Amino acid sequence: ESTLGAAAAQSGRYFGVAVASGRLGDSTYATIANREFNSVTAENEMKIDATEPQRGQFNFTAADRVYNWAVQNGKEVRGHTLAWHSQQPGWMQSLSGNDLRQAMVGHINGVMAHYKGKIAQWDVVNEAFADGSSGARRDSNLQRSGNDWIELAFRTARAADPSAKLCYNDYNVENWTWAKTQAMYSMVRDFKQRGVPIDCVGFQSHFNSGSPYNSNFRTTLQNFAALGVDVAVTELDIQGASPTTYANVVNDCLAVERCLGVTVWGVRDSDSWRSEHTPLLFNNDGSKKAAYNAVLDALNGG
Ligand code: G3I
């Protein structure tokens, strides 16, 4: 196959991209995004600040722009993200305790109702663990509202849209030896044992010199899958875009039956949140980088 999405589809997987609504009018950008990818994540438009700018007043203008573009072009959509310490609107940042929990539940219900039956996977909770060696939860207003805020979010999400796969999503959880990975693993194991509804784990995979790719990523994916959840690479970018590393990540996903697919976090280097790292698959002029060819070859079976 000659495009990433078609090549991934050979094994029943998708190859996705984060799309920014403001760039869809750029024809180079839109042409590549439409040609190469068969799954779309809104880079910012489905986040809490974008979709509920005032409490109880939802705005899906930008989110629908991404959603409609994706669906009109035959792509599935990953929803990102419903409960997160970051990109909370001002009104939510100032909440705490039970009021915040009710606001979180209201937010999940409002957004998931709008997209009911239309989203393949939802990142229900994003980035709830602390960096470093503590293995602790990240401090946030949500965490301070009670350690069970994550399972409250998942139970709410399951009731709101039973058709969506419900994911927990985080970064620096790709290396099996890291404390953050182990903490996330313990949580997912506990959720599965107690019947908290969780279907998938997203590994963001923002690889850089401080948190480089390690070949034990495959072990990580296998160990999570063995708990009975699907796994996915959800926000891939690699500082310097080493073709070998890109191919390794793709091959890790292909090696794990429950790996649903890979999403890269932008189209061209100039579209990246870390453009100075030149971490993506396309040059600024839209031409394919060596990493693109490595990924396509891997998806086509090497
Ligand atoms: O849209 C405004 C623009 O009007 C304004 O002029 C400009 C000035 O700063 O800001 C623009 O908004 C920015 C937005 O990206 C769109 O470009 C925000 O400031 C900026 O904070 C926001 O950054 C996003 C970041 O999440 C916020 O946390 C990045 O685009 C987005 O790539 C990044 O994505 C996250 C995932 O959601 C979760 N995992 C990590 C990943 C990378 O940080």
Tab-separated table of C-alpha atoms and ligand atoms in Angstrom:
chain	number	residue	atom	x	y	z
A	1	GLU	CA	0.000	0.000	0.000
A	2	SER	CA	1.146	3.528	-0.691
A	3	THR	CA	-0.363	5.520	2.177
A	4	LEU	CA	-0.002	5.121	5.932
A	5	GLY	CA	-3.691	4.559	6.597
A	6	ALA	CA	-4.121	1.938	3.891
A	7	ALA	CA	-0.936	0.197	4.959
A	8	ALA	CA	-2.095	0.051	8.596
A	9	ALA	CA	-5.524	-1.215	7.526
A	10	GLN	CA	-3.906	-4.371	6.154
A	11	SER	CA	-3.659	-5.595	9.742
A	12	GLY	CA	-6.958	-4.063	10.877
A	13	ARG	CA	-5.253	-1.066	12.453
A	14	TYR	CA	-5.437	2.648	11.771
A	15	PHE	CA	-2.753	5.265	11.285
A	16	GLY	CA	-3.961	8.567	12.659
A	17	VAL	CA	-2.995	12.196	13.011
A	18	ALA	CA	-3.729	15.098	15.335
A	19	VAL	CA	-5.562	17.781	13.360
A	20	ALA	CA	-5.763	21.480	14.250
A	21	SER	CA	-8.980	23.078	12.990
A	22	GLY	CA	-7.192	26.314	12.126
A	23	ARG	CA	-4.949	24.540	9.644
A	24	LEU	CA	-7.642	22.775	7.623
A	25	GLY	CA	-7.773	25.745	5.246
A	26	ASP	CA	-4.105	25.159	4.357
A	27	SER	CA	-4.373	22.990	1.267
A	28	THR	CA	-0.937	21.375	1.631
A	29	TYR	CA	-1.844	20.379	5.185
A	30	ALA	CA	-5.358	19.185	4.385
A	31	THR	CA	-4.203	17.234	1.338
A	32	ILE	CA	-1.598	15.276	3.308
A	33	ALA	CA	-3.887	14.718	6.277
A	34	ASN	CA	-6.645	13.402	4.034
A	35	ARG	CA	-4.389	11.276	1.836
A	36	GLU	CA	-2.273	9.560	4.474
A	37	PHE	CA	-4.349	9.051	7.610
A	38	ASN	CA	-7.549	7.187	8.458
A	39	SER	CA	-8.004	8.305	12.059
A	40	VAL	CA	-8.146	11.835	13.458
A	41	THR	CA	-7.663	13.323	16.909
A	42	ALA	CA	-8.519	16.989	17.492
A	43	GLU	CA	-5.296	18.535	18.784
A	44	ASN	CA	-7.086	21.012	21.095
A	45	GLU	CA	-10.695	21.421	19.995
A	46	MET	CA	-12.371	18.736	22.136
A	47	LYS	CA	-10.596	19.746	25.340
A	48	ILE	CA	-12.467	21.112	28.340
A	49	ASP	CA	-11.673	24.802	27.791
A	50	ALA	CA	-12.783	24.588	24.159
A	51	THR	CA	-16.015	22.647	24.642
A	52	GLU	CA	-17.352	24.145	27.915
A	53	PRO	CA	-15.993	27.689	28.098
A	54	GLN	CA	-18.714	28.674	30.571
A	55	ARG	CA	-20.174	26.222	33.035
A	56	GLY	CA	-23.067	24.369	31.443
A	57	GLN	CA	-22.674	26.214	28.121
A	58	PHE	CA	-21.144	23.905	25.579
A	59	ASN	CA	-19.536	25.060	22.341
A	60	PHE	CA	-18.691	22.476	19.707
A	61	THR	CA	-17.923	24.858	16.838
A	62	ALA	CA	-14.219	24.077	16.515
A	63	ALA	CA	-14.613	20.461	17.627
A	64	ASP	CA	-17.270	19.854	14.982
A	65	ARG	CA	-15.078	21.451	12.351
A	66	VAL	CA	-12.493	18.726	12.994
A	67	TYR	CA	-15.084	15.992	13.501
A	68	ASN	CA	-17.014	16.806	10.312
A	69	TRP	CA	-13.870	17.088	8.220
A	70	ALA	CA	-12.750	13.693	9.496
A	71	VAL	CA	-16.044	11.913	8.947
A	72	GLN	CA	-16.685	13.500	5.550
A	73	ASN	CA	-13.308	12.138	4.537
A	74	GLY	CA	-14.033	8.659	5.852
A	75	LYS	CA	-11.881	8.699	8.976
A	76	GLU	CA	-12.612	7.509	12.474
A	77	VAL	CA	-12.240	9.912	15.370
A	78	ARG	CA	-10.443	9.607	18.705
A	79	GLY	CA	-11.918	11.939	21.310
A	80	HIS	CA	-9.380	13.917	23.350
A	81	THR	CA	-9.923	14.577	26.273
A	82	LEU	CA	-12.660	14.729	28.937
A	83	ALA	CA	-10.970	14.977	32.350
A	84	TRP	CA	-7.562	16.612	32.676
A	85	HIS	CA	-5.712	18.905	35.070
A	86	SER	CA	-4.619	21.112	32.132
A	87	GLN	CA	-6.587	23.288	29.713
A	88	GLN	CA	-9.418	23.610	32.189
A	89	PRO	CA	-11.544	26.709	31.588
A	90	GLY	CA	-11.191	29.416	34.223
A	91	TRP	CA	-14.458	28.541	35.920
A	92	MET	CA	-13.294	24.962	36.460
A	93	GLN	CA	-9.813	25.883	37.661
A	94	SER	CA	-11.371	27.626	40.634
A	95	LEU	CA	-13.541	24.670	41.638
A	96	SER	CA	-12.705	21.974	44.172
A	97	GLY	CA	-14.201	19.068	46.058
A	98	ASN	CA	-17.709	17.895	45.309
A	99	ASP	CA	-18.526	20.920	43.168
A	100	LEU	CA	-15.601	20.069	40.886
A	101	ARG	CA	-16.634	16.414	40.734
A	102	GLN	CA	-20.148	17.400	39.706
A	103	ALA	CA	-18.683	19.736	37.099
A	104	MET	CA	-16.496	16.935	35.737
A	105	VAL	CA	-19.504	14.612	35.522
A	106	GLY	CA	-21.529	17.330	33.818
A	107	HIS	CA	-18.733	17.951	31.359
A	108	ILE	CA	-18.339	14.282	30.452
A	109	ASN	CA	-22.089	13.919	30.002
A	110	GLY	CA	-22.384	17.069	27.885
A	111	VAL	CA	-19.546	16.289	25.495
A	112	MET	CA	-20.253	12.582	25.183
A	113	ALA	CA	-23.943	13.223	24.509
A	114	HIS	CA	-23.029	15.519	21.605
A	115	TYR	CA	-20.855	12.800	20.060
A	116	LYS	CA	-22.830	9.771	21.199
A	117	GLY	CA	-22.194	6.786	18.939
A	118	LYS	CA	-19.683	8.724	16.837
A	119	ILE	CA	-16.339	8.358	18.592
A	120	ALA	CA	-14.184	5.232	18.304
A	121	GLN	CA	-12.117	5.908	21.420
A	122	TRP	CA	-12.377	8.584	24.089
A	123	ASP	CA	-9.417	9.672	26.178
A	124	VAL	CA	-11.592	9.858	29.289
A	125	VAL	CA	-8.768	10.786	31.658
A	126	ASN	CA	-5.462	12.322	30.613
A	127	GLU	CA	-2.118	12.547	32.457
A	128	ALA	CA	-3.195	11.751	36.009
A	129	PHE	CA	0.177	10.448	37.223
A	130	ALA	CA	3.153	12.456	38.449
A	131	ASP	CA	6.463	12.525	36.622
A	132	GLY	CA	9.574	11.147	38.261
A	133	SER	CA	10.114	8.208	40.570
A	134	SER	CA	7.268	8.647	43.068
A	135	GLY	CA	4.635	6.588	41.260
A	136	ALA	CA	2.130	8.971	42.813
A	137	ARG	CA	-0.857	10.661	41.322
A	138	ARG	CA	-0.227	14.119	39.925
A	139	ASP	CA	-1.359	16.861	42.266
A	140	SER	CA	-4.349	18.711	40.796
A	141	ASN	CA	-7.727	20.030	41.799
A	142	LEU	CA	-9.228	16.785	40.467
A	143	GLN	CA	-6.864	14.597	42.482
A	144	ARG	CA	-7.519	16.642	45.629
A	145	SER	CA	-11.256	16.014	45.146
A	146	GLY	CA	-10.694	12.342	45.993
A	147	ASN	CA	-8.538	9.485	44.718
A	148	ASP	CA	-11.563	7.913	43.040
A	149	TRP	CA	-12.071	10.791	40.589
A	150	ILE	CA	-10.652	8.672	37.769
A	151	GLU	CA	-13.070	5.803	38.225
A	152	LEU	CA	-15.928	8.272	38.615
A	153	ALA	CA	-14.944	9.672	35.228
A	154	PHE	CA	-14.878	6.225	33.603
A	155	ARG	CA	-18.202	5.105	35.105
A	156	THR	CA	-19.806	8.350	33.972
A	157	ALA	CA	-18.351	7.938	30.486
A	158	ARG	CA	-19.580	4.352	30.090
A	159	ALA	CA	-23.118	5.379	30.959
A	160	ALA	CA	-22.975	8.404	28.646
A	161	ASP	CA	-21.886	6.491	25.519
A	162	PRO	CA	-21.632	2.700	25.799
A	163	SER	CA	-20.392	2.452	22.194
A	164	ALA	CA	-17.088	4.302	22.668
A	165	LYS	CA	-13.921	2.612	23.831
A	166	LEU	CA	-12.850	4.350	27.022
A	167	CYS	CA	-9.124	5.044	27.339
A	168	TYR	CA	-6.712	6.276	29.974
A	169	ASN	CA	-3.970	8.319	28.237
A	170	ASP	CA	-0.549	9.451	29.521
A	171	TYR	CA	3.068	10.261	28.583
A	172	ASN	CA	6.377	8.896	29.911
A	173	VAL	CA	4.667	5.539	30.441
A	174	GLU	CA	6.272	3.749	27.506
A	175	ASN	CA	9.382	2.515	29.350
A	176	TRP	CA	8.406	-0.558	31.372
A	177	THR	CA	10.998	0.172	34.089
A	178	TRP	CA	9.698	3.625	34.938
A	179	ALA	CA	7.738	4.209	38.138
A	180	LYS	CA	5.051	6.130	36.272
A	181	THR	CA	4.473	3.131	33.996
A	182	GLN	CA	4.191	0.801	36.972
A	183	ALA	CA	1.755	3.129	38.724
A	184	MET	CA	-0.461	3.262	35.651
A	185	TYR	CA	-0.256	-0.523	35.348
A	186	SER	CA	-1.390	-0.979	38.950
A	187	MET	CA	-4.326	1.319	38.389
A	188	VAL	CA	-5.481	-0.477	35.237
A	189	ARG	CA	-5.073	-3.883	36.908
A	190	ASP	CA	-7.121	-2.659	39.855
A	191	PHE	CA	-9.809	-1.245	37.562
A	192	LYS	CA	-10.076	-4.518	35.660
A	193	GLN	CA	-10.266	-6.512	38.903
A	194	ARG	CA	-13.014	-4.313	40.338
A	195	GLY	CA	-14.977	-3.905	37.130
A	196	VAL	CA	-14.332	-0.206	36.602
A	197	PRO	CA	-15.124	0.272	32.900
A	198	ILE	CA	-11.858	0.831	31.039
A	199	ASP	CA	-11.210	-0.463	27.518
A	200	CYS	CA	-7.891	0.965	26.411
A	201	VAL	CA	-4.681	2.649	27.414
A	202	GLY	CA	-3.115	5.363	25.274
A	203	PHE	CA	0.653	5.743	25.251
A	204	GLN	CA	1.300	9.275	24.058
A	205	SER	CA	4.886	8.491	23.017
A	206	HIS	CA	6.423	11.964	22.921
A	207	PHE	CA	9.991	10.685	22.647
A	208	ASN	CA	12.882	13.094	23.151
A	209	SER	CA	16.351	13.214	24.672
A	210	GLY	CA	14.932	13.363	28.208
A	211	SER	CA	12.519	10.469	27.680
A	212	PRO	CA	13.887	8.472	24.779
A	213	TYR	CA	12.341	5.447	23.126
A	214	ASN	CA	13.398	2.176	24.756
A	215	SER	CA	12.928	-1.223	23.141
A	216	ASN	CA	11.072	-2.410	26.245
A	217	PHE	CA	8.078	-0.428	24.934
A	218	ARG	CA	6.890	-3.659	23.325
A	219	THR	CA	6.965	-5.364	26.731
A	220	THR	CA	4.934	-2.498	28.142
A	221	LEU	CA	2.292	-2.817	25.412
A	222	GLN	CA	2.159	-6.596	25.856
A	223	ASN	CA	1.834	-6.388	29.637
A	224	PHE	CA	-1.029	-3.904	29.481
A	225	ALA	CA	-2.786	-5.918	26.780
A	226	ALA	CA	-2.495	-8.971	29.024
A	227	LEU	CA	-4.618	-7.145	31.596
A	228	GLY	CA	-7.475	-7.249	29.095
A	229	VAL	CA	-7.360	-3.756	27.608
A	230	ASP	CA	-6.561	-2.518	24.123
A	231	VAL	CA	-3.525	-0.302	23.712
A	232	ALA	CA	-2.733	2.488	21.271
A	233	VAL	CA	0.078	4.887	20.448
A	234	THR	CA	-1.798	8.156	20.699
A	235	GLU	CA	0.484	11.198	20.241
A	236	LEU	CA	3.663	9.953	18.615
A	237	ASP	CA	6.488	12.350	17.861
A	238	ILE	CA	10.225	11.696	18.070
A	239	GLN	CA	12.873	14.361	18.508
A	240	GLY	CA	14.968	14.267	15.336
A	241	ALA	CA	12.548	11.788	13.717
A	242	SER	CA	14.975	8.875	13.523
A	243	PRO	CA	13.613	6.501	10.836
A	244	THR	CA	14.796	3.518	12.871
A	245	THR	CA	12.992	4.671	15.999
A	246	TYR	CA	9.814	5.408	14.076
A	247	ALA	CA	9.930	1.929	12.550
A	248	ASN	CA	10.565	0.389	15.975
A	249	VAL	CA	7.473	2.043	17.436
A	250	VAL	CA	5.314	0.874	14.538
A	251	ASN	CA	6.704	-2.648	14.785
A	252	ASP	CA	6.004	-2.682	18.529
A	253	CYS	CA	2.357	-1.902	17.841
A	254	LEU	CA	2.158	-4.456	15.038
A	255	ALA	CA	3.613	-7.105	17.360
A	256	VAL	CA	0.808	-6.707	19.892
A	257	GLU	CA	-2.544	-8.012	18.764
A	258	ARG	CA	-4.464	-5.613	20.978
A	259	CYS	CA	-2.631	-2.549	19.656
A	260	LEU	CA	-5.355	-0.666	17.792
A	261	GLY	CA	-3.188	1.786	15.880
A	262	VAL	CA	-0.753	4.661	15.906
A	263	THR	CA	-1.484	8.399	15.884
A	264	VAL	CA	1.211	10.987	15.132
A	265	TRP	CA	0.888	14.386	16.831
A	266	GLY	CA	0.728	16.586	13.752
A	267	VAL	CA	1.394	16.539	10.013
A	268	ARG	CA	4.516	18.602	9.166
A	269	ASP	CA	7.314	19.599	11.504
A	270	SER	CA	6.005	23.155	11.350
A	271	ASP	CA	2.654	21.939	12.701
A	272	SER	CA	4.223	20.343	15.802
A	273	TRP	CA	3.925	21.668	19.354
A	274	ARG	CA	7.683	20.997	19.398
A	275	SER	CA	8.582	22.142	15.885
A	276	GLU	CA	12.173	22.830	16.967
A	277	HIS	CA	12.560	19.069	17.460
A	278	THR	CA	11.560	18.384	13.817
A	279	PRO	CA	9.754	15.304	15.213
A	280	LEU	CA	7.168	14.436	12.540
A	281	LEU	CA	6.907	12.581	9.220
A	282	PHE	CA	6.609	15.500	6.767
A	283	ASN	CA	8.863	18.476	6.050
A	284	ASN	CA	7.493	21.996	6.215
A	285	ASP	CA	6.998	22.007	2.428
A	286	GLY	CA	4.883	18.851	2.669
A	287	SER	CA	7.507	16.471	1.323
A	288	LYS	CA	7.991	13.079	2.934
A	289	LYS	CA	10.866	12.615	5.374
A	290	ALA	CA	12.975	9.467	5.696
A	291	ALA	CA	10.943	8.591	8.772
A	292	TYR	CA	7.816	8.510	6.610
A	293	ASN	CA	9.335	5.860	4.362
A	294	ALA	CA	10.457	3.842	7.368
A	295	VAL	CA	6.958	3.893	8.838
A	296	LEU	CA	5.322	2.963	5.537
A	297	ASP	CA	7.760	0.086	5.034
A	298	ALA	CA	7.116	-1.211	8.543
A	299	LEU	CA	3.342	-1.057	8.049
A	300	ASN	CA	3.750	-2.922	4.774
A	301	GLY	CA	5.564	-5.720	6.580
A	302	GLY	CA	9.135	-4.428	6.404
B	1	G3I	O1	-5.279	29.524	19.861
B	1	G3I	C1	-4.475	30.389	20.641
B	1	G3I	C2	-4.132	31.637	19.859
B	1	G3I	O2	-5.322	32.335	19.613
B	1	G3I	C3	-3.170	32.481	20.684
B	1	G3I	O3	-2.769	33.584	19.930
B	1	G3I	C4	-1.951	31.663	21.060
B	1	G3I	C5	-0.987	32.445	21.961
B	1	G3I	O4	-0.307	31.608	22.832
B	1	G3I	O5	-2.357	30.533	21.771
B	1	G3I	C6	-3.197	29.669	21.004
B	1	G3I	O6	-3.550	28.549	21.781
B	1	G3I	C7	-2.535	27.608	21.971
B	1	G3I	C8	-2.994	26.272	21.403
B	1	G3I	O7	-2.044	25.273	21.663
B	1	G3I	C9	-3.224	26.312	19.890
B	1	G3I	O8	-2.020	26.543	19.233
B	1	G3I	C10	-2.250	27.482	23.449
B	1	G3I	O9	-1.687	28.681	23.938
B	1	G3I	C11	-1.317	26.321	23.702
B	1	G3I	O10	-1.228	26.116	25.108
B	1	G3I	C12	-1.863	25.062	23.068
B	1	G3I	O11	-0.903	24.061	23.241
B	1	G3I	C13	-1.415	22.738	23.132
B	1	G3I	C14	-1.084	21.952	24.378
B	1	G3I	O12	-1.501	20.606	24.219
B	1	G3I	C15	-1.771	22.551	25.594
B	1	G3I	O13	-1.663	21.741	26.704
B	1	G3I	C16	-0.774	22.088	21.912
B	1	G3I	O14	-1.253	22.723	20.717
B	1	G3I	C17	-1.118	20.596	21.861
B	1	G3I	O15	-0.335	19.984	20.868
B	1	G3I	C18	-0.796	19.958	23.195
B	1	G3I	O16	-1.180	18.602	23.134
B	1	G3I	C19	-0.898	17.837	24.294
B	1	G3I	C20	-1.990	16.807	24.439
B	1	G3I	O17	-3.260	17.442	24.475
B	1	G3I	C21	-1.786	15.961	25.681
B	1	G3I	N1	-0.471	15.366	25.703
B	1	G3I	C22	0.643	16.286	25.492
B	1	G3I	C23	0.448	17.096	24.219
B	1	G3I	C24	1.623	18.021	23.962
B	1	G3I	O18	1.750	18.976	24.963
